[in-house]
CSV table of C-alpha atoms in Angstrom, one decimal:
chain,number,residue,atom,x,y,z
D,1,MET,CA,-0.4,0.4,-0.7
D,2,SER,CA,1.8,3.3,-0.6
D,3,ASP,CA,2.8,5.7,1.5
D,4,ARG,CA,-0.7,8.9,1.5
D,5,PRO,CA,-1.8,9.7,4.7
D,6,VAL,CA,-5.5,8.1,5.6
D,7,SER,CA,-3.7,5.1,5.2
D,8,THR,CA,-0.3,6.1,7.2
D,9,LEU,CA,-2.9,7.5,9.7
D,10,ASN,CA,-5.4,4.5,9.9
D,11,LYS,CA,-2.1,2.5,10.6
D,12,PRO,CA,-1.9,1.5,14.7
D,13,ASP,CA,1.5,2.6,15.6
D,14,ALA,CA,2.2,-0.5,18.5
D,15,ALA,CA,4.5,2.3,20.9
D,16,LEU,CA,2.1,5.8,20.9
D,17,GLU,CA,-0.6,4.1,21.4
D,18,MET,CA,0.4,1.8,24.4
D,19,THR,CA,1.4,5.2,25.3
D,20,LEU,CA,-2.1,6.1,24.7
D,21,ARG,CA,-4.2,3.8,25.2
D,22,PRO,CA,-6.5,3.2,28.5
D,23,SER,CA,-6.1,0.9,30.1
D,24,LEU,CA,-10.3,2.0,32.7
D,25,PHE,CA,-13.9,2.7,31.5
D,26,SER,CA,-13.5,5.4,33.9
D,27,ASP,CA,-11.2,7.1,31.0
D,28,PHE,CA,-12.3,5.7,27.9
D,29,THR,CA,-13.9,8.6,26.3
D,30,GLY,CA,-17.5,8.1,24.5
D,31,GLN,CA,-19.0,4.7,23.4
D,32,PRO,CA,-21.3,5.9,25.8
D,33,LYS,CA,-24.0,3.0,25.4
D,34,VAL,CA,-21.5,0.1,24.7
D,35,LYS,CA,-19.7,1.0,27.6
D,36,GLU,CA,-22.4,0.9,30.2
D,37,ARG,CA,-23.6,-2.4,28.6
D,38,LEU,CA,-20.0,-3.8,29.0
D,39,GLU,CA,-19.3,-2.8,32.7
D,40,ILE,CA,-22.8,-3.8,33.5
D,41,ALA,CA,-21.3,-7.0,31.7
D,42,VAL,CA,-17.8,-7.2,33.7
D,43,THR,CA,-19.9,-6.7,37.7
D,44,ALA,CA,-22.8,-9.2,36.8
D,45,ALA,CA,-19.5,-11.7,36.1
D,46,GLN,CA,-17.9,-10.8,38.7
D,47,GLN,CA,-20.4,-10.9,41.1
D,48,ARG,CA,-21.2,-14.2,40.2
D,49,GLY,CA,-17.5,-15.7,39.7
D,50,GLU,CA,-17.3,-16.6,36.0
D,51,ALA,CA,-16.5,-15.2,33.0
D,52,LEU,CA,-17.7,-13.5,30.4
D,53,ASP,CA,-19.6,-14.0,27.6
D,54,HIS,CA,-17.9,-14.4,24.3
D,55,ILE,CA,-18.2,-10.8,23.0
D,56,LEU,CA,-18.2,-9.5,18.8
D,57,LEU,CA,-16.4,-5.7,18.5
D,58,SER,CA,-17.5,-4.6,14.7
D,59,GLY,CA,-17.2,-1.2,13.7
D,60,PRO,CA,-14.7,0.7,11.5
D,61,PRO,CA,-10.7,0.3,11.5
D,62,GLY,CA,-9.0,2.7,14.9
D,63,LEU,CA,-12.7,3.7,16.9
D,64,GLY,CA,-10.9,1.3,20.1
D,65,LYS,CA,-11.5,-2.4,19.3
D,66,THR,CA,-9.0,-3.7,20.1
D,67,THR,CA,-8.7,-0.3,23.5
D,68,ILE,CA,-11.8,-2.2,24.7
D,69,ALA,CA,-10.5,-6.2,24.5
D,70,ASN,CA,-7.7,-4.7,26.7
D,71,ILE,CA,-9.8,-2.9,29.6
D,72,LEU,CA,-12.6,-5.6,30.1
D,73,ALA,CA,-9.1,-8.5,30.4
D,74,LYS,CA,-7.8,-6.2,33.3
D,75,ALA,CA,-11.3,-5.5,34.7
D,76,MET,CA,-12.0,-9.3,35.2
D,77,GLY,CA,-8.4,-9.6,36.0
D,78,GLY,CA,-7.2,-12.5,33.6
D,79,ASN,CA,-4.4,-12.3,31.2
D,80,LEU,CA,-4.9,-10.8,27.7
D,81,LYS,CA,-3.1,-13.1,24.6
D,82,SER,CA,-3.6,-11.3,21.1
D,83,THR,CA,-3.6,-12.5,17.7
D,84,SER,CA,-5.3,-12.4,14.4
D,85,GLY,CA,-7.3,-14.3,12.1
D,86,PRO,CA,-5.1,-14.9,9.0
D,87,THR,CA,-2.1,-15.9,11.4
D,88,ILE,CA,-3.7,-18.3,13.1
D,89,GLU,CA,-2.7,-21.4,10.0
D,90,LYS,CA,-3.2,-24.6,10.8
D,91,ALA,CA,-6.1,-25.9,14.0
D,92,ALA,CA,-2.7,-26.1,15.5
D,93,ASP,CA,-2.4,-22.3,15.7
D,94,LEU,CA,-5.6,-22.9,17.7
D,95,ALA,CA,-5.2,-24.9,20.3
D,96,GLY,CA,-1.9,-23.8,21.2
D,97,LEU,CA,-2.9,-21.2,21.8
D,98,LEU,CA,-6.2,-22.3,23.4
D,99,THR,CA,-4.2,-24.7,25.1
D,100,ASN,CA,-2.5,-21.9,27.3
D,101,LEU,CA,-5.1,-20.7,28.0
D,102,GLU,CA,-5.8,-20.6,32.0
D,103,GLU,CA,-9.2,-19.9,34.2
D,104,GLY,CA,-10.5,-16.1,33.3
D,105,ASP,CA,-8.4,-15.1,30.7
D,106,VAL,CA,-9.4,-13.7,27.3
D,107,LEU,CA,-8.4,-14.3,23.9
D,108,PHE,CA,-8.1,-11.2,21.5
D,109,ILE,CA,-8.9,-12.2,17.6
D,110,ASP,CA,-8.4,-9.4,15.8
D,111,GLU,CA,-9.8,-9.6,11.9
D,112,ILE,CA,-12.0,-12.7,12.8
D,113,HIS,CA,-13.9,-12.5,9.8
D,114,ARG,CA,-10.3,-13.3,8.1
D,115,LEU,CA,-10.4,-17.3,9.7
D,116,GLN,CA,-10.1,-20.7,7.8
D,117,LYS,CA,-13.8,-22.3,7.6
D,118,THR,CA,-11.4,-25.5,9.2
D,119,ILE,CA,-10.9,-24.0,11.8
D,120,GLU,CA,-13.5,-22.2,12.9
D,121,GLU,CA,-14.6,-25.2,13.5
D,122,TYR,CA,-12.8,-26.3,15.8
D,123,LEU,CA,-14.2,-23.2,18.3
D,124,TYR,CA,-17.2,-23.9,18.0
D,125,PRO,CA,-16.7,-26.6,20.9
D,126,ALA,CA,-14.5,-24.2,22.8
D,127,MET,CA,-16.5,-21.7,23.1
D,128,GLU,CA,-19.6,-23.4,23.7
D,129,ASP,CA,-18.9,-25.9,26.0
D,130,PHE,CA,-15.3,-25.1,27.0
D,131,LYS,CA,-13.0,-28.4,25.3
D,132,LEU,CA,-11.0,-28.7,21.9
D,133,ASP,CA,-11.6,-32.1,19.5
D,134,ILE,CA,-7.9,-32.8,18.2
D,135,ILE,CA,-6.8,-34.6,15.6
D,136,ILE,CA,-4.4,-37.6,16.3
D,137,ASP,CA,-2.2,-39.0,13.2
D,138,GLN,CA,-3.5,-39.8,10.2
D,139,GLY,CA,-5.3,-42.5,8.1
D,140,PRO,CA,-6.4,-45.3,10.0
D,141,ASN,CA,-4.7,-44.8,12.8
D,142,ALA,CA,-6.1,-41.3,13.1
D,143,ARG,CA,-8.0,-40.8,16.7
D,144,SER,CA,-10.1,-38.0,18.0
D,145,VAL,CA,-8.4,-36.9,21.6
D,146,ARG,CA,-11.0,-33.9,23.5
D,147,LEU,CA,-8.8,-31.7,25.9
D,148,ASN,CA,-11.0,-29.3,28.7
D,149,LEU,CA,-10.1,-25.6,28.8
D,150,PRO,CA,-10.4,-23.4,31.7
D,151,ARG,CA,-12.5,-21.0,31.1
D,152,PHE,CA,-12.2,-18.3,29.1
D,153,THR,CA,-13.8,-15.3,27.0
D,154,LEU,CA,-13.4,-15.2,23.3
D,155,ILE,CA,-13.1,-11.4,21.9
D,156,GLY,CA,-14.0,-11.2,18.4
D,157,ALA,CA,-12.7,-7.7,16.4
D,158,THR,CA,-14.0,-7.2,13.4
D,159,THR,CA,-14.0,-4.6,11.0
D,160,ARG,CA,-17.1,-6.4,8.4
D,161,SER,CA,-19.5,-8.1,10.4
D,162,GLY,CA,-21.4,-9.7,7.9
D,163,LEU,CA,-18.6,-11.9,6.5
D,164,LEU,CA,-18.6,-13.8,9.7
D,165,THR,CA,-20.5,-17.7,9.4
D,166,ALA,CA,-24.1,-17.7,11.1
D,167,PRO,CA,-23.3,-21.0,13.8
D,168,LEU,CA,-20.1,-18.3,15.0
D,169,LEU,CA,-21.7,-15.4,14.7
D,170,THR,CA,-24.5,-16.9,17.5
D,171,ARG,CA,-22.4,-18.5,20.1
D,172,PHE,CA,-21.0,-14.6,21.0
D,173,GLY,CA,-23.2,-14.0,23.7
D,174,VAL,CA,-22.6,-9.9,23.6
D,175,ARG,CA,-21.8,-8.6,19.8
D,176,GLU,CA,-21.8,-4.7,20.6
D,177,ARG,CA,-20.1,-2.2,17.4
D,178,LEU,CA,-18.7,1.0,17.7
D,179,ASP,CA,-19.7,3.9,15.6
D,180,TYR,CA,-17.8,7.0,14.4
D,181,TYR,CA,-16.7,9.1,17.3
D,182,VAL,CA,-17.9,12.6,17.4
D,183,ALA,CA,-16.0,15.8,17.8
D,184,ASP,CA,-16.5,17.0,21.3
D,185,ASP,CA,-15.6,12.9,22.3
D,186,LEU,CA,-12.4,13.2,20.1
D,187,GLN,CA,-11.3,16.6,21.8
D,188,LYS,CA,-10.8,15.2,25.1
D,189,ILE,CA,-9.3,12.0,23.9
D,190,ILE,CA,-6.9,14.5,22.5
D,191,VAL,CA,-6.2,16.7,25.1
D,192,ARG,CA,-5.8,13.8,26.9
D,193,SER,CA,-3.4,12.0,24.7
D,194,ALA,CA,-1.0,15.6,24.6
D,195,ARG,CA,-0.6,15.7,28.0
D,196,LEU,CA,0.8,12.4,28.0
D,197,LEU,CA,2.4,12.7,25.2
D,198,ASN,CA,3.8,16.8,27.3
D,199,VAL,CA,2.5,18.1,24.6
D,200,GLU,CA,1.4,22.2,25.6
D,201,ILE,CA,-2.6,22.3,23.1
D,202,ASP,CA,-4.5,25.0,24.2
D,203,GLU,CA,-8.4,24.2,23.1
D,204,GLN,CA,-9.6,25.6,19.9
D,205,GLY,CA,-5.8,23.5,18.4
D,206,ALA,CA,-7.4,20.3,20.0
D,207,HIS,CA,-10.7,21.1,18.6
D,208,GLU,CA,-9.5,21.6,15.2
D,209,ILE,CA,-7.6,18.3,15.0
D,210,ALA,CA,-10.6,16.7,16.4
D,211,ARG,CA,-13.1,17.9,13.8
D,212,ARG,CA,-10.8,17.0,10.9
D,213,SER,CA,-9.7,13.2,12.2
D,214,ARG,CA,-12.8,11.3,10.7
D,215,GLY,CA,-14.8,10.3,13.5
D,216,THR,CA,-11.5,7.7,14.1
D,217,PRO,CA,-9.6,8.5,17.9
D,218,ARG,CA,-6.6,6.7,16.0
D,219,ILE,CA,-6.7,9.2,13.2
D,220,ALA,CA,-6.5,12.3,15.7
D,221,ASN,CA,-3.9,10.4,17.5
D,222,ASN,CA,-1.0,9.8,14.5
D,223,LEU,CA,-2.6,13.7,13.5
D,224,LEU,CA,-1.5,15.1,16.9
D,225,ARG,CA,1.4,14.1,16.9
D,226,ARG,CA,2.1,15.1,13.5
D,227,VAL,CA,0.2,18.7,14.1
D,228,ARG,CA,3.2,17.9,16.9
D,229,ASP,CA,5.6,17.7,15.1
D,230,TYR,CA,5.6,20.2,12.9
D,231,ALA,CA,4.5,22.5,15.8
D,232,GLN,CA,7.8,22.0,17.1
D,233,VAL,CA,10.0,22.6,14.1
D,234,LYS,CA,8.2,25.8,12.6
D,235,GLY,CA,6.6,27.6,15.6
D,236,ASP,CA,7.1,27.6,19.1
D,237,GLY,CA,5.5,23.2,20.1
D,238,LYS,CA,2.5,24.8,21.2
D,239,ILE,CA,-0.3,23.2,19.3
D,240,SER,CA,-3.8,27.1,18.8
D,241,ALA,CA,-6.0,26.6,16.0
D,242,GLN,CA,-3.7,28.1,13.7
D,243,ILE,CA,-0.8,26.0,14.0
D,244,ALA,CA,-3.1,23.0,13.5
D,245,ASP,CA,-4.9,24.2,10.7
D,246,LEU,CA,-1.1,24.7,8.8
D,247,ALA,CA,-0.1,21.4,10.1
D,248,LEU,CA,-3.2,20.0,8.3
D,249,ALA,CA,-3.2,21.7,4.9
D,250,MET,CA,0.6,20.7,5.0
D,251,LEU,CA,-0.6,17.7,5.5
D,252,GLU,CA,-3.1,18.5,2.5
D,253,ILE,CA,-6.5,17.1,4.8
D,254,ASP,CA,-9.1,20.4,3.9
D,255,ALA,CA,-12.0,21.4,7.0
D,256,ASN,CA,-13.9,18.1,6.2
D,257,GLY,CA,-10.8,15.4,6.8
D,258,LEU,CA,-11.3,14.4,3.4
D,259,ASP,CA,-7.0,14.1,2.2
D,260,GLU,CA,-6.4,13.7,-1.8
D,261,MET,CA,-7.1,10.2,-1.4
D,262,ASP,CA,-10.7,10.9,-0.8
D,263,LYS,CA,-10.8,13.5,-3.9
D,264,ARG,CA,-9.1,11.7,-5.7
D,265,ILE,CA,-11.6,9.0,-5.5
D,266,LEU,CA,-15.1,11.5,-5.5
D,267,ASP,CA,-13.1,13.2,-8.3
D,268,THR,CA,-12.2,10.0,-11.0
D,269,ILE,CA,-16.3,9.0,-10.1
D,270,ILE,CA,-17.3,12.2,-11.7
D,271,ARG,CA,-15.1,13.2,-14.0
D,272,LYS,CA,-14.2,9.5,-15.4
D,273,PHE,CA,-16.7,8.0,-15.1
D,274,GLY,CA,-19.0,10.6,-16.0
D,275,ASN,CA,-20.4,9.2,-12.1
D,276,LYS,CA,-22.6,6.6,-13.9
D,277,PRO,CA,-22.5,3.6,-11.7
D,278,VAL,CA,-18.5,2.1,-11.1
D,279,GLY,CA,-17.7,-0.9,-9.5
D,280,LEU,CA,-15.7,-1.6,-6.5
D,281,ASN,CA,-12.6,-3.0,-8.8
D,282,SER,CA,-12.6,-0.6,-12.1
D,283,LEU,CA,-12.4,2.0,-8.6
D,284,ALA,CA,-9.5,0.6,-7.0
D,285,VAL,CA,-7.8,1.0,-10.4
D,286,ALA,CA,-8.5,3.8,-11.0
D,287,VAL,CA,-7.2,5.5,-7.9
D,288,GLY,CA,-4.6,3.2,-7.2
D,289,GLU,CA,-5.8,1.9,-4.3
D,290,GLU,CA,-6.5,-1.6,-3.0
D,291,PRO,CA,-9.7,-2.8,-3.4
D,292,ASP,CA,-10.0,-4.0,0.8
D,293,THR,CA,-8.5,-0.5,1.5
D,294,ILE,CA,-10.7,1.6,-0.2
D,295,GLU,CA,-13.6,0.0,0.9
D,296,GLU,CA,-12.9,-0.3,4.5
D,297,VAL,CA,-10.6,2.7,5.1
D,298,TYR,CA,-12.6,5.6,2.7
D,299,GLU,CA,-16.2,4.5,1.9
D,300,PRO,CA,-17.2,4.4,5.7
D,301,TYR,CA,-16.3,8.4,5.9
D,302,LEU,CA,-17.2,9.5,2.8
D,303,ILE,CA,-20.8,7.5,3.1
D,304,MET,CA,-21.5,8.9,6.2
D,305,GLU,CA,-20.0,12.4,5.7
D,306,GLY,CA,-22.4,12.4,2.3
D,307,TYR,CA,-20.0,12.9,-0.5
D,308,LEU,CA,-20.7,8.7,-1.7
D,309,HIS,CA,-23.9,6.8,-2.3
D,310,ARG,CA,-23.1,3.4,-2.8
D,311,THR,CA,-25.7,1.3,-5.2
D,312,PRO,CA,-26.3,-1.7,-6.0
D,313,GLN,CA,-24.9,-0.9,-9.7
D,314,GLY,CA,-21.6,0.9,-8.0
D,315,ARG,CA,-20.9,4.0,-6.2
D,316,ILE,CA,-22.0,7.8,-7.4
D,317,ALA,CA,-20.8,11.1,-6.4
D,318,THR,CA,-23.6,12.6,-4.2
D,319,ASP,CA,-24.0,16.6,-4.7
D,320,LEU,CA,-22.4,17.8,-1.6
D,321,GLY,CA,-19.4,15.3,-3.4
D,322,PHE,CA,-19.3,17.6,-6.4
D,323,LYS,CA,-19.7,20.5,-4.0
D,324,THR,CA,-16.5,19.8,-2.3
D,325,LEU,CA,-14.8,19.4,-5.7
D,326,GLY,CA,-15.8,22.6,-6.1
D,327,LEU,CA,-17.7,21.6,-8.7
D,328,LYS,CA,-21.6,22.2,-10.1
D,329,PRO,CA,-23.7,19.0,-9.5
D,330,PRO,CA,-25.6,18.3,-12.7
D,331,LYS,CA,-29.3,19.6,-13.1
D,332,GLY,CA,-31.8,16.5,-12.1
D,333,SER,CA,-28.8,14.5,-11.2
D,334,GLY,CA,-30.1,12.3,-9.4
D,335,ASN,CA,-27.4,11.5,-7.2
D,336,GLN,CA,-28.3,12.0,-3.3
D,337,PRO,CA,-29.4,8.5,-1.7
D,338,ASP,CA,-33.0,7.3,-2.3
D,339,LEU,CA,-35.3,8.2,0.5
D,340,LEU,CA,-38.3,5.7,-0.7
D,341,PRO,CA,-38.9,2.7,0.8
D,342,ALA,CA,-37.0,0.0,-1.1
D,343,ASN,CA,-40.4,-1.9,-2.2
D,344,ASP,CA,-41.4,2.0,-3.7
D,345,SER,CA,-38.7,1.2,-5.9
D,346,PRO,CA,-38.3,-1.4,-8.6
D,347,SER,CA,-35.5,-4.1,-7.1
D,348,PRO,CA,-32.3,-4.0,-9.8
D,349,ARG,CA,-31.8,-6.8,-11.7
D,350,GLY,CA,-29.2,-9.5,-10.9
D,351,ARG,CA,-26.0,-8.2,-9.0
D,352,GLY,CA,-24.0,-4.5,-9.9
D,353,PRO,CA,-20.4,-4.9,-10.0
D,354,GLY,CA,-19.9,-3.2,-6.5
């Protein structure tokens, strides 16, 4: 993947995140309903002396799924063992993880939707009965051995919950979706992070960064670090609204939080494709980006903010997308999302490339 602003800013920086990541619910800002429900689940489990139910956390990248997993493990007094779906290549890998768990531990699997289906089958008895069936040897000598596992909590994180199979999805007792953050919450996160990083920042500077952070704490923290560098080199080290504005302009992030790639996507749809519905793969080739990156990193924000509309036939830019590029929307373009119920409009014939 090319090193573009949002692609880079969406990537976790391990050292930075360990410094800034809250370890208690009291330090966690945002997602109030999710936090309340999880706090109740933790308190109830503690009162009963049981392990937490298995939990699935879904939502766009950078919203705090890993952070919540760490908080839950600490709250329950267990160890957190982390892995990700793509790294579990064989059933033996999963067996090694499960058999090394202790009572009350938390196993965190990031991008759990990318688990191989054959490996996923081994999770079912582990999650339901805390037992693991493994096959020893091959051919006529093959035999099944059942191992008892300690009562543990599986926390799965996914950016695409729709790709999880129904058998796995239904085995999670708690399912929570994290949504994008409002600017006020992001501002609080930035002020806290600045304090931990020993960076002087005023309220206006924090607000300027917050409103351009695409509703994502990871991006907010990474932007804070970039603005800190700018303030150190070009200013007196203090982050004000003016310094933040200059630093973000240098990063080509506009007042709405859109970066160069966001505008390239909109420009490509409008100019190259005449704002006709564009399939994901065609769009990815045209802008020189991976389809998964467009679908998981760029599209959710563009759709949420009303710049892009995804139809069964493909992606089109809305009137707001035209205006963002300084273009006049064509009359009667029909670029706004259809507000009528789905059954009031004819259904598309077949599945489009989008």
